[in-house]
PDB file of C-alpha atoms in Angstrom:
ATOM      1  CA  UNK L   1     -48.907 -25.809 -22.203  1.00 77.00           C
ATOM      2  CA  UNK L   2     -48.507 -22.050 -22.573  1.00 92.00           C
ATOM      3  CA  UNK L   3     -48.018 -20.781 -26.116  1.00 94.00           C
ATOM      4  CA  UNK L   4     -44.440 -19.559 -25.626  1.00 94.00           C
ATOM      5  CA  UNK L   5     -43.545 -22.855 -23.961  1.00 95.00           C
ATOM      6  CA  UNK L   6     -44.811 -24.558 -27.113  1.00 95.00           C
ATOM      7  CA  UNK L   7     -42.653 -22.221 -29.234  1.00 94.00           C
ATOM      8  CA  UNK L   8     -39.582 -23.205 -27.203  1.00 93.00           C
ATOM      9  CA  UNK L   9     -40.464 -26.892 -27.531  1.00 94.00           C
ATOM     10  CA  UNK L  10     -40.948 -26.658 -31.312  1.00 94.00           C
ATOM     11  CA  UNK L  11     -37.626 -24.846 -31.636  1.00 90.00           C
ATOM     12  CA  UNK L  12     -35.853 -27.558 -29.623  1.00 87.00           C
ATOM     13  CA  UNK L  13     -37.490 -30.170 -31.831  1.00 89.00           C
ATOM     14  CA  UNK L  14     -36.056 -28.337 -34.873  1.00 90.00           C
ATOM     15  CA  UNK L  15     -39.470 -27.713 -36.431  1.00 92.00           C
ATOM     16  CA  UNK L  16     -40.278 -25.050 -39.022  1.00 93.00           C
ATOM     17  CA  UNK L  17     -43.113 -22.671 -38.103  1.00 97.00           C
ATOM     18  CA  UNK L  18     -44.002 -19.009 -37.641  1.00 97.00           C
ATOM     19  CA  UNK L  19     -45.039 -16.994 -34.620  1.00 98.00           C
ATOM     20  CA  UNK L  20     -47.426 -14.118 -35.411  1.00 97.00           C
ATOM     21  CA  UNK L  21     -47.495 -11.416 -32.720  1.00 96.00           C
ATOM     22  CA  UNK L  22     -49.528  -8.211 -32.516  1.00 96.00           C
ATOM     23  CA  UNK L  23     -46.990  -5.402 -32.104  1.00 95.00           C
ATOM     24  CA  UNK L  24     -49.308  -2.417 -32.547  1.00 92.00           C
ATOM     25  CA  UNK L  25     -53.066  -1.934 -32.360  1.00 89.00           C
ATOM     26  CA  UNK L  26     -54.845   1.379 -32.942  1.00 88.00           C
ATOM     27  CA  UNK L  27     -58.513   2.074 -32.590  1.00 87.00           C
ATOM     28  CA  UNK L  28     -61.099  -0.675 -32.591  1.00 88.00           C
ATOM     29  CA  UNK L  29     -59.606  -4.128 -33.276  1.00 84.00           C
ATOM     30  CA  UNK L  30     -60.659  -7.656 -32.235  1.00 84.00           C
ATOM     31  CA  UNK L  31     -57.634  -7.869 -29.928  1.00 84.00           C
ATOM     32  CA  UNK L  32     -54.901  -5.504 -28.810  1.00 87.00           C
ATOM     33  CA  UNK L  33     -52.484  -8.261 -27.801  1.00 92.00           C
ATOM     34  CA  UNK L  34     -52.174 -11.769 -29.114  1.00 94.00           C
ATOM     35  CA  UNK L  35     -49.813 -14.470 -30.349  1.00 96.00           C
ATOM     36  CA  UNK L  36     -50.411 -17.315 -32.752  1.00 97.00           C
ATOM     37  CA  UNK L  37     -48.269 -20.229 -33.937  1.00 97.00           C
ATOM     38  CA  UNK L  38     -48.737 -20.966 -37.632  1.00 98.00           C
ATOM     39  CA  UNK L  39     -47.542 -24.225 -39.171  1.00 97.00           C
ATOM     40  CA  UNK L  40     -46.556 -24.892 -42.764  1.00 94.00           C
ATOM     41  CA  UNK L  41     -49.965 -26.354 -43.582  1.00 96.00           C
ATOM     42  CA  UNK L  42     -51.784 -23.281 -42.227  1.00 96.00           C
ATOM     43  CA  UNK L  43     -52.956 -24.907 -38.993  1.00 97.00           C
ATOM     44  CA  UNK L  44     -52.626 -22.713 -35.907  1.00 96.00           C
ATOM     45  CA  UNK L  45     -52.364 -22.576 -32.142  1.00 96.00           C
ATOM     46  CA  UNK L  46     -53.404 -19.412 -30.328  1.00 95.00           C
ATOM     47  CA  UNK L  47     -55.061 -16.392 -31.902  1.00 95.00           C
ATOM     48  CA  UNK L  48     -54.521 -12.778 -32.923  1.00 93.00           C
ATOM     49  CA  UNK L  49     -58.214 -12.006 -32.847  1.00 89.00           C
ATOM     50  CA  UNK L  50     -59.925 -14.269 -35.345  1.00 85.00           C
ATOM     51  CA  UNK L  51     -61.977 -13.131 -38.311  1.00 85.00           C
ATOM     52  CA  UNK L  52     -60.768 -11.966 -41.695  1.00 89.00           C
ATOM     53  CA  UNK L  53     -57.625 -10.277 -40.366  1.00 88.00           C
ATOM     54  CA  UNK L  54     -56.458 -13.510 -38.783  1.00 92.00           C
ATOM     55  CA  UNK L  55     -57.194 -15.360 -42.020  1.00 92.00           C
ATOM     56  CA  UNK L  56     -54.908 -12.968 -43.918  1.00 92.00           C
ATOM     57  CA  UNK L  57     -52.221 -13.228 -41.236  1.00 95.00           C
ATOM     58  CA  UNK L  58     -52.254 -17.011 -41.524  1.00 97.00           C
ATOM     59  CA  UNK L  59     -51.845 -16.730 -45.289  1.00 96.00           C
ATOM     60  CA  UNK L  60     -48.946 -14.305 -44.926  1.00 95.00           C
ATOM     61  CA  UNK L  61     -47.339 -16.530 -42.275  1.00 97.00           C
ATOM     62  CA  UNK L  62     -47.437 -19.555 -44.567  1.00 97.00           C
ATOM     63  CA  UNK L  63     -45.833 -17.483 -47.338  1.00 96.00           C
ATOM     64  CA  UNK L  64     -43.150 -16.272 -44.920  1.00 95.00           C
ATOM     65  CA  UNK L  65     -42.402 -19.866 -43.908  1.00 94.00           C
ATOM     66  CA  UNK L  66     -42.070 -20.865 -47.560  1.00 92.00           C
ATOM     67  CA  UNK L  67     -39.429 -18.209 -48.255  1.00 89.00           C
ATOM     68  CA  UNK L  68     -37.863 -18.461 -44.807  1.00 88.00           C
ATOM     69  CA  UNK L  69     -38.040 -14.747 -43.962  1.00 92.00           C
ATOM     70  CA  UNK L  70     -39.728 -12.888 -41.108  1.00 96.00           C
ATOM     71  CA  UNK L  71     -41.790  -9.780 -41.878  1.00 97.00           C
ATOM     72  CA  UNK L  72     -44.271  -7.198 -40.563  1.00 96.00           C
ATOM     73  CA  UNK L  73     -47.784  -6.934 -41.979  1.00 95.00           C
ATOM     74  CA  UNK L  74     -50.341  -4.186 -41.386  1.00 92.00           C
ATOM     75  CA  UNK L  75     -54.111  -4.185 -41.941  1.00 89.00           C
ATOM     76  CA  UNK L  76     -56.749  -1.477 -41.889  1.00 85.00           C
ATOM     77  CA  UNK L  77     -59.849  -3.122 -40.469  1.00 85.00           C
ATOM     78  CA  UNK L  78     -62.160  -0.791 -42.395  1.00 81.00           C
ATOM     79  CA  UNK L  79     -63.835  -1.810 -45.635  1.00 79.00           C
ATOM     80  CA  UNK L  80     -64.414   1.861 -46.542  1.00 73.00           C
ATOM     81  CA  UNK L  81     -60.765   2.888 -46.179  1.00 76.00           C
ATOM     82  CA  UNK L  82     -58.239   2.819 -48.997  1.00 73.00           C
ATOM     83  CA  UNK L  83     -56.439  -0.545 -48.888  1.00 73.00           C
ATOM     84  CA  UNK L  84     -58.756  -1.618 -46.093  1.00 78.00           C
ATOM     85  CA  UNK L  85     -60.027  -5.161 -45.680  1.00 77.00           C
ATOM     86  CA  UNK L  86     -63.680  -6.156 -45.448  1.00 76.00           C
ATOM     87  CA  UNK L  87     -64.148  -5.510 -41.738  1.00 75.00           C
ATOM     88  CA  UNK L  88     -66.098  -2.918 -39.785  1.00 75.00           C
ATOM     89  CA  UNK L  89     -63.860  -2.518 -36.713  1.00 80.00           C
ATOM     90  CA  UNK L  90     -62.205   0.607 -38.076  1.00 73.00           C
ATOM     91  CA  UNK L  91     -58.826   0.225 -36.375  1.00 84.00           C
ATOM     92  CA  UNK L  92     -55.401  -0.791 -37.650  1.00 89.00           C
ATOM     93  CA  UNK L  93     -53.345  -3.810 -36.735  1.00 90.00           C
ATOM     94  CA  UNK L  94     -49.610  -4.437 -37.151  1.00 92.00           C
ATOM     95  CA  UNK L  95     -48.299  -7.947 -36.740  1.00 95.00           C
ATOM     96  CA  UNK L  96     -44.752  -9.283 -36.665  1.00 97.00           C
ATOM     97  CA  UNK L  97     -44.436 -12.708 -38.281  1.00 97.00           C
ATOM     98  CA  UNK L  98     -41.291 -14.378 -36.979  1.00 97.00           C
ATOM     99  CA  UNK L  99     -40.195 -17.428 -38.935  1.00 96.00           C
ATOM    100  CA  UNK L 100     -38.423 -20.265 -37.166  1.00 93.00           C
ATOM    101  CA  UNK L 101     -36.624 -22.345 -39.773  1.00 88.00           C
ATOM    102  CA  UNK L 102     -35.328 -25.811 -39.011  1.00 87.00           C
ATOM    103  CA  UNK L 103     -31.577 -26.176 -38.782  1.00 91.00           C
ATOM    104  CA  UNK L 104     -29.715 -28.705 -40.923  1.00 92.00           C
ATOM    105  CA  UNK L 105     -29.649 -32.107 -39.245  1.00 94.00           C
ATOM    106  CA  UNK L 106     -26.209 -33.510 -39.974  1.00 97.00           C
ATOM    107  CA  UNK L 107     -25.712 -37.223 -40.528  1.00 98.00           C
ATOM    108  CA  UNK L 108     -22.003 -37.860 -40.136  1.00 98.00           C
ATOM    109  CA  UNK L 109     -21.363 -41.190 -41.819  1.00 97.00           C
ATOM    110  CA  UNK L 110     -17.981 -42.091 -40.412  1.00 96.00           C
ATOM    111  CA  UNK L 111     -16.603 -41.414 -36.945  1.00 96.00           C
ATOM    112  CA  UNK L 112     -12.989 -40.488 -37.613  1.00 95.00           C
ATOM    113  CA  UNK L 113     -11.035 -37.287 -37.029  1.00 96.00           C
ATOM    114  CA  UNK L 114     -12.912 -35.285 -39.682  1.00 97.00           C
ATOM    115  CA  UNK L 115     -16.250 -36.284 -38.187  1.00 97.00           C
ATOM    116  CA  UNK L 116     -15.018 -35.059 -34.809  1.00 97.00           C
ATOM    117  CA  UNK L 117     -14.031 -31.716 -36.321  1.00 97.00           C
ATOM    118  CA  UNK L 118     -17.431 -31.479 -38.017  1.00 97.00           C
ATOM    119  CA  UNK L 119     -19.199 -32.312 -34.759  1.00 97.00           C
ATOM    120  CA  UNK L 120     -17.432 -29.477 -32.940  1.00 97.00           C
ATOM    121  CA  UNK L 121     -18.569 -27.009 -35.592  1.00 97.00           C
ATOM    122  CA  UNK L 122     -22.091 -28.437 -35.408  1.00 96.00           C
ATOM    123  CA  UNK L 123     -22.059 -27.863 -31.649  1.00 95.00           C
ATOM    124  CA  UNK L 124     -21.052 -24.217 -32.066  1.00 95.00           C
ATOM    125  CA  UNK L 125     -23.818 -23.672 -34.644  1.00 93.00           C
ATOM    126  CA  UNK L 126     -26.387 -25.638 -32.634  1.00 90.00           C
ATOM    127  CA  UNK L 127     -26.878 -28.037 -35.539  1.00 94.00           C
ATOM    128  CA  UNK L 128     -28.159 -31.414 -34.385  1.00 95.00           C
ATOM    129  CA  UNK L 129     -26.103 -34.335 -35.644  1.00 96.00           C
ATOM    130  CA  UNK L 130     -25.925 -38.096 -35.432  1.00 97.00           C
ATOM    131  CA  UNK L 131     -23.075 -40.518 -36.071  1.00 98.00           C
ATOM    132  CA  UNK L 132     -23.205 -43.586 -38.324  1.00 97.00           C
ATOM    133  CA  UNK L 133     -20.351 -46.093 -38.339  1.00 96.00           C
ATOM    134  CA  UNK L 134     -19.484 -49.784 -38.385  1.00 95.00           C
ATOM    135  CA  UNK L 135     -16.829 -49.469 -35.651  1.00 93.00           C
ATOM    136  CA  UNK L 136     -17.923 -49.598 -32.008  1.00 91.00           C
ATOM    137  CA  UNK L 137     -14.654 -48.140 -30.743  1.00 91.00           C
ATOM    138  CA  UNK L 138     -15.001 -44.977 -32.845  1.00 94.00           C
ATOM    139  CA  UNK L 139     -18.691 -44.077 -32.573  1.00 94.00           C
ATOM    140  CA  UNK L 140     -18.820 -43.406 -28.832  1.00 95.00           C
ATOM    141  CA  UNK L 141     -20.373 -40.821 -26.536  1.00 95.00           C
ATOM    142  CA  UNK L 142     -16.892 -39.954 -25.276  1.00 96.00           C
ATOM    143  CA  UNK L 143     -15.826 -38.891 -28.757  1.00 96.00           C
ATOM    144  CA  UNK L 144     -19.189 -37.367 -29.738  1.00 97.00           C
ATOM    145  CA  UNK L 145     -20.781 -36.199 -26.464  1.00 96.00           C
ATOM    146  CA  UNK L 146     -23.510 -34.086 -28.087  1.00 95.00           C
ATOM    147  CA  UNK L 147     -24.595 -36.485 -30.820  1.00 96.00           C
ATOM    148  CA  UNK L 148     -28.359 -36.991 -30.858  1.00 94.00           C
ATOM    149  CA  UNK L 149     -27.808 -40.678 -31.710  1.00 96.00           C
ATOM    150  CA  UNK L 150     -25.077 -43.166 -32.466  1.00 97.00           C
ATOM    151  CA  UNK L 151     -26.003 -45.734 -35.119  1.00 97.00           C
ATOM    152  CA  UNK L 152     -23.509 -48.589 -35.124  1.00 97.00           C
ATOM    153  CA  UNK L 153     -23.674 -51.838 -37.050  1.00 96.00           C
ATOM    154  CA  UNK L 154     -21.110 -54.084 -38.708  1.00 95.00           C
ATOM    155  CA  UNK L 155     -23.214 -53.583 -41.835  1.00 96.00           C
ATOM    156  CA  UNK L 156     -23.035 -49.804 -42.200  1.00 96.00           C
ATOM    157  CA  UNK L 157     -25.971 -49.879 -44.624  1.00 95.00           C
ATOM    158  CA  UNK L 158     -28.138 -51.208 -41.788  1.00 96.00           C
ATOM    159  CA  UNK L 159     -26.812 -48.447 -39.527  1.00 96.00           C
ATOM    160  CA  UNK L 160     -27.753 -45.847 -42.176  1.00 96.00           C
ATOM    161  CA  UNK L 161     -31.279 -47.236 -42.431  1.00 96.00           C
ATOM    162  CA  UNK L 162     -31.647 -46.825 -38.669  1.00 96.00           C
ATOM    163  CA  UNK L 163     -30.764 -43.115 -38.922  1.00 95.00           C
ATOM    164  CA  UNK L 164     -34.286 -42.253 -40.160  1.00 92.00           C
ATOM    165  CA  UNK L 165     -33.149 -40.009 -43.001  1.00 95.00           C
ATOM    166  CA  UNK L 166     -35.626 -37.320 -44.082  1.00 92.00           C
ATOM    167  CA  UNK L 167     -35.932 -33.977 -45.861  1.00 90.00           C
ATOM    168  CA  UNK L 168     -33.934 -32.232 -43.085  1.00 90.00           C
ATOM    169  CA  UNK L 169     -30.997 -34.643 -43.347  1.00 95.00           C
ATOM    170  CA  UNK L 170     -27.631 -33.400 -44.599  1.00 97.00           C
ATOM    171  CA  UNK L 171     -25.532 -36.519 -45.122  1.00 97.00           C
ATOM    172  CA  UNK L 172     -21.756 -36.070 -44.989  1.00 98.00           C
ATOM    173  CA  UNK L 173     -19.889 -39.226 -45.992  1.00 97.00           C
ATOM    174  CA  UNK L 174     -16.484 -39.577 -44.330  1.00 95.00           C
ATOM    175  CA  UNK L 175     -16.227 -43.337 -43.789  1.00 95.00           C
ATOM    176  CA  UNK L 176     -13.040 -45.367 -43.673  1.00 91.00           C
ATOM    177  CA  UNK L 177     -13.937 -47.581 -46.633  1.00 91.00           C
ATOM    178  CA  UNK L 178     -17.716 -47.849 -46.925  1.00 94.00           C
ATOM    179  CA  UNK L 179     -18.569 -44.735 -48.952  1.00 95.00           C
ATOM    180  CA  UNK L 180     -20.332 -46.652 -51.723  1.00 96.00           C
ATOM    181  CA  UNK L 181     -22.668 -48.470 -49.335  1.00 96.00           C
ATOM    182  CA  UNK L 182     -23.517 -45.304 -47.429  1.00 96.00           C
ATOM    183  CA  UNK L 183     -24.124 -43.289 -50.605  1.00 96.00           C
ATOM    184  CA  UNK L 184     -26.399 -45.887 -52.162  1.00 96.00           C
ATOM    185  CA  UNK L 185     -28.383 -46.164 -48.928  1.00 95.00           C
ATOM    186  CA  UNK L 186     -28.673 -42.388 -48.553  1.00 95.00           C
ATOM    187  CA  UNK L 187     -30.073 -42.035 -52.076  1.00 94.00           C
ATOM    188  CA  UNK L 188     -33.055 -44.154 -51.082  1.00 92.00           C
ATOM    189  CA  UNK L 189     -34.416 -41.248 -49.014  1.00 93.00           C
ATOM    190  CA  UNK L 190     -35.653 -37.683 -49.771  1.00 92.00           C
ATOM    191  CA  UNK L 191     -32.671 -36.044 -48.060  1.00 94.00           C
ATOM    192  CA  UNK L 192     -31.762 -32.371 -48.426  1.00 94.00           C
ATOM    193  CA  UNK L 193     -28.084 -32.892 -49.215  1.00 95.00           C
ATOM    194  CA  UNK L 194     -25.447 -35.576 -49.637  1.00 96.00           C
ATOM    195  CA  UNK L 195     -21.729 -34.955 -49.937  1.00 96.00           C
ATOM    196  CA  UNK L 196     -18.772 -37.321 -50.017  1.00 95.00           C
ATOM    197  CA  UNK L 197     -15.149 -36.682 -49.069  1.00 94.00           C
ATOM    198  CA  UNK L 198     -13.204 -38.451 -51.806  1.00 91.00           C
ATOM    199  CA  UNK L 199     -10.575 -37.905 -54.468  1.00 90.00           C
ATOM    200  CA  UNK L 200     -11.685 -37.455 -58.064  1.00 91.00           C
ATOM    201  CA  UNK L 201     -10.505 -40.972 -58.954  1.00 93.00           C
ATOM    202  CA  UNK L 202     -12.270 -42.536 -55.976  1.00 94.00           C
ATOM    203  CA  UNK L 203     -15.477 -40.660 -56.801  1.00 94.00           C
ATOM    204  CA  UNK L 204     -15.418 -41.914 -60.402  1.00 94.00           C
ATOM    205  CA  UNK L 205     -14.851 -45.477 -59.214  1.00 95.00           C
ATOM    206  CA  UNK L 206     -17.732 -45.329 -56.735  1.00 96.00           C
ATOM    207  CA  UNK L 207     -20.076 -43.711 -59.242  1.00 96.00           C
ATOM    208  CA  UNK L 208     -19.334 -46.393 -61.837  1.00 95.00           C
ATOM    209  CA  UNK L 209     -19.954 -49.113 -59.263  1.00 95.00           C
ATOM    210  CA  UNK L 210     -23.275 -47.606 -58.221  1.00 96.00           C
ATOM    211  CA  UNK L 211     -24.404 -47.107 -61.822  1.00 94.00           C
ATOM    212  CA  UNK L 212     -23.827 -50.815 -62.375  1.00 94.00           C
ATOM    213  CA  UNK L 213     -26.045 -51.414 -59.329  1.00 94.00           C
ATOM    214  CA  UNK L 214     -28.919 -49.349 -60.718  1.00 92.00           C
ATOM    215  CA  UNK L 215     -28.216 -45.820 -59.510  1.00 92.00           C
ATOM    216  CA  UNK L 216     -28.971 -43.300 -62.275  1.00 91.00           C
ATOM    217  CA  UNK L 217     -26.765 -40.512 -63.595  1.00 91.00           C
ATOM    218  CA  UNK L 218     -29.437 -38.036 -62.530  1.00 90.00           C
ATOM    219  CA  UNK L 219     -29.140 -39.311 -58.953  1.00 91.00           C
ATOM    220  CA  UNK L 220     -25.366 -39.085 -58.908  1.00 94.00           C
ATOM    221  CA  UNK L 221     -25.342 -35.533 -60.277  1.00 92.00           C
ATOM    222  CA  UNK L 222     -26.862 -34.425 -56.975  1.00 90.00           C
ATOM    223  CA  UNK L 223     -23.938 -35.753 -54.941  1.00 95.00           C
ATOM    224  CA  UNK L 224     -21.471 -33.087 -53.778  1.00 95.00           C
ATOM    225  CA  UNK L 225     -18.019 -34.510 -54.440  1.00 91.00           C
ATOM    226  CA  UNK L 226     -15.539 -32.988 -54.049  1.00 88.00           C
ATOM    227  CA  UNK L 227     -17.300 -31.641 -51.000  1.00 93.00           C
ATOM    228  CA  UNK L 228     -16.955 -28.199 -49.431  1.00 93.00           C
ATOM    229  CA  UNK L 229     -16.244 -24.651 -50.520  1.00 94.00           C
ATOM    230  CA  UNK L 230     -13.072 -23.897 -52.466  1.00 93.00           C
ATOM    231  CA  UNK L 231     -11.018 -22.187 -49.752  1.00 93.00           C
ATOM    232  CA  UNK L 232      -7.747 -24.050 -50.212  1.00 93.00           C
ATOM    233  CA  UNK L 233      -8.467 -26.231 -47.186  1.00 90.00           C
ATOM    234  CA  UNK L 234      -5.681 -28.611 -46.165  1.00 90.00           C
ATOM    235  CA  UNK L 235      -5.958 -29.467 -42.478  1.00 95.00           C
ATOM    236  CA  UNK L 236      -8.782 -31.492 -40.952  1.00 95.00           C
ATOM    237  CA  UNK L 237     -10.188 -28.371 -39.289  1.00 95.00           C
ATOM    238  CA  UNK L 238     -10.055 -26.371 -42.512  1.00 96.00           C
ATOM    239  CA  UNK L 239     -11.773 -29.143 -44.463  1.00 96.00           C
ATOM    240  CA  UNK L 240     -14.529 -29.286 -41.822  1.00 97.00           C
ATOM    241  CA  UNK L 241     -15.020 -25.516 -42.137  1.00 97.00           C
ATOM    242  CA  UNK L 242     -15.261 -25.756 -45.927  1.00 97.00           C
ATOM    243  CA  UNK L 243     -17.914 -28.496 -45.657  1.00 97.00           C
ATOM    244  CA  UNK L 244     -20.035 -26.671 -43.088  1.00 97.00           C
ATOM    245  CA  UNK L 245     -19.558 -23.474 -45.094  1.00 96.00           C
ATOM    246  CA  UNK L 246     -20.997 -25.160 -48.173  1.00 96.00           C
ATOM    247  CA  UNK L 247     -24.031 -26.331 -46.197  1.00 95.00           C
ATOM    248  CA  UNK L 248     -24.577 -22.851 -44.732  1.00 93.00           C
ATOM    249  CA  UNK L 249     -24.272 -21.318 -48.207  1.00 92.00           C
ATOM    250  CA  UNK L 250     -26.858 -23.710 -49.634  1.00 90.00           C
ATOM    251  CA  UNK L 251     -29.336 -23.105 -46.833  1.00 87.00           C
ATOM    252  CA  UNK L 252     -28.996 -19.321 -47.111  1.00 78.00           C
ATOM    253  CA  UNK L 253     -29.155 -19.083 -50.888  1.00 73.00           C
ATOM    254  CA  UNK L 254     -32.241 -21.179 -51.403  1.00 53.00           C
ATOM    255  CA  UNK L 255     -34.321 -23.881 -49.853  1.00 51.00           C
ATOM    256  CA  UNK L 256     -32.463 -27.175 -50.373  1.00 46.00           C
ATOM    257  CA  UNK L 257     -33.849 -29.438 -53.074  1.00 49.00           C
ATOM    258  CA  UNK L 258     -34.573 -32.934 -51.940  1.00 52.00           C
ATOM    259  CA  UNK L 259     -32.269 -35.547 -53.363  1.00 55.00           C
ATOM    260  CA  UNK L 260     -34.206 -37.686 -55.800  1.00 52.00           C
ATOM    261  CA  UNK L 261     -34.864 -41.142 -54.429  1.00 53.00           C
ATOM    262  CA  UNK L 262     -33.956 -44.412 -56.025  1.00 51.00           C
ATOM    263  CA  UNK L 263     -36.926 -46.011 -57.746  1.00 45.00           C
ATOM    264  CA  UNK L 264     -35.825 -49.550 -57.093  1.00 37.00           C
TER     265      UNK L 264
END
């Protein structure tokens, strides 16, 4: 597989990585053109010339991935030059490090009207999403044509377990009457975010129930409820916008903190 084909594949798979590309080369350098994929652990595919310069570029790429920002780096390949690195080539090398960050993977727990509105926004933002519900007639491909998966089970907790929740998962709970089960199940995994559409009274009731079942206060403090940005949302579409807006805000401000898992 060609390197740029691999980049396209990784992007479709919603992976996080960096692509380092030589954008300018002056004088004597190991290579004048080159591309290299760098993963979060520092492993690579391709090359920008090898040697010490490539080693530094890998380090800078990993740092760029960690902060989620692309950048340009420049190296003087001359150990005698001011700010030069320990190489004898003598030329200069400029490299663009483009960071590909994974998009939030939405887990819409509940397949009602709000979930449909959320799915349409997810489509426009190219956010992958799956549907979890206990009702066969609601969680369908006709209603959610672009869902990556539909997880349906009469026991919605079993359906949630099948959703393979991970550190990219943003769980939005909009069930008919199974919020407590979904929330408790979600907290068993190192998810990025969990939010629940519920009134203040309903939230208190669910939290008290879960605390009696072993969920800690520390766990529950990480749950976003009420969910969404304060924009005075009233309609289903407006509420969906406020929820997606909150997720966008969190992903732009800082890397999401994994929800702490249940210990039992």
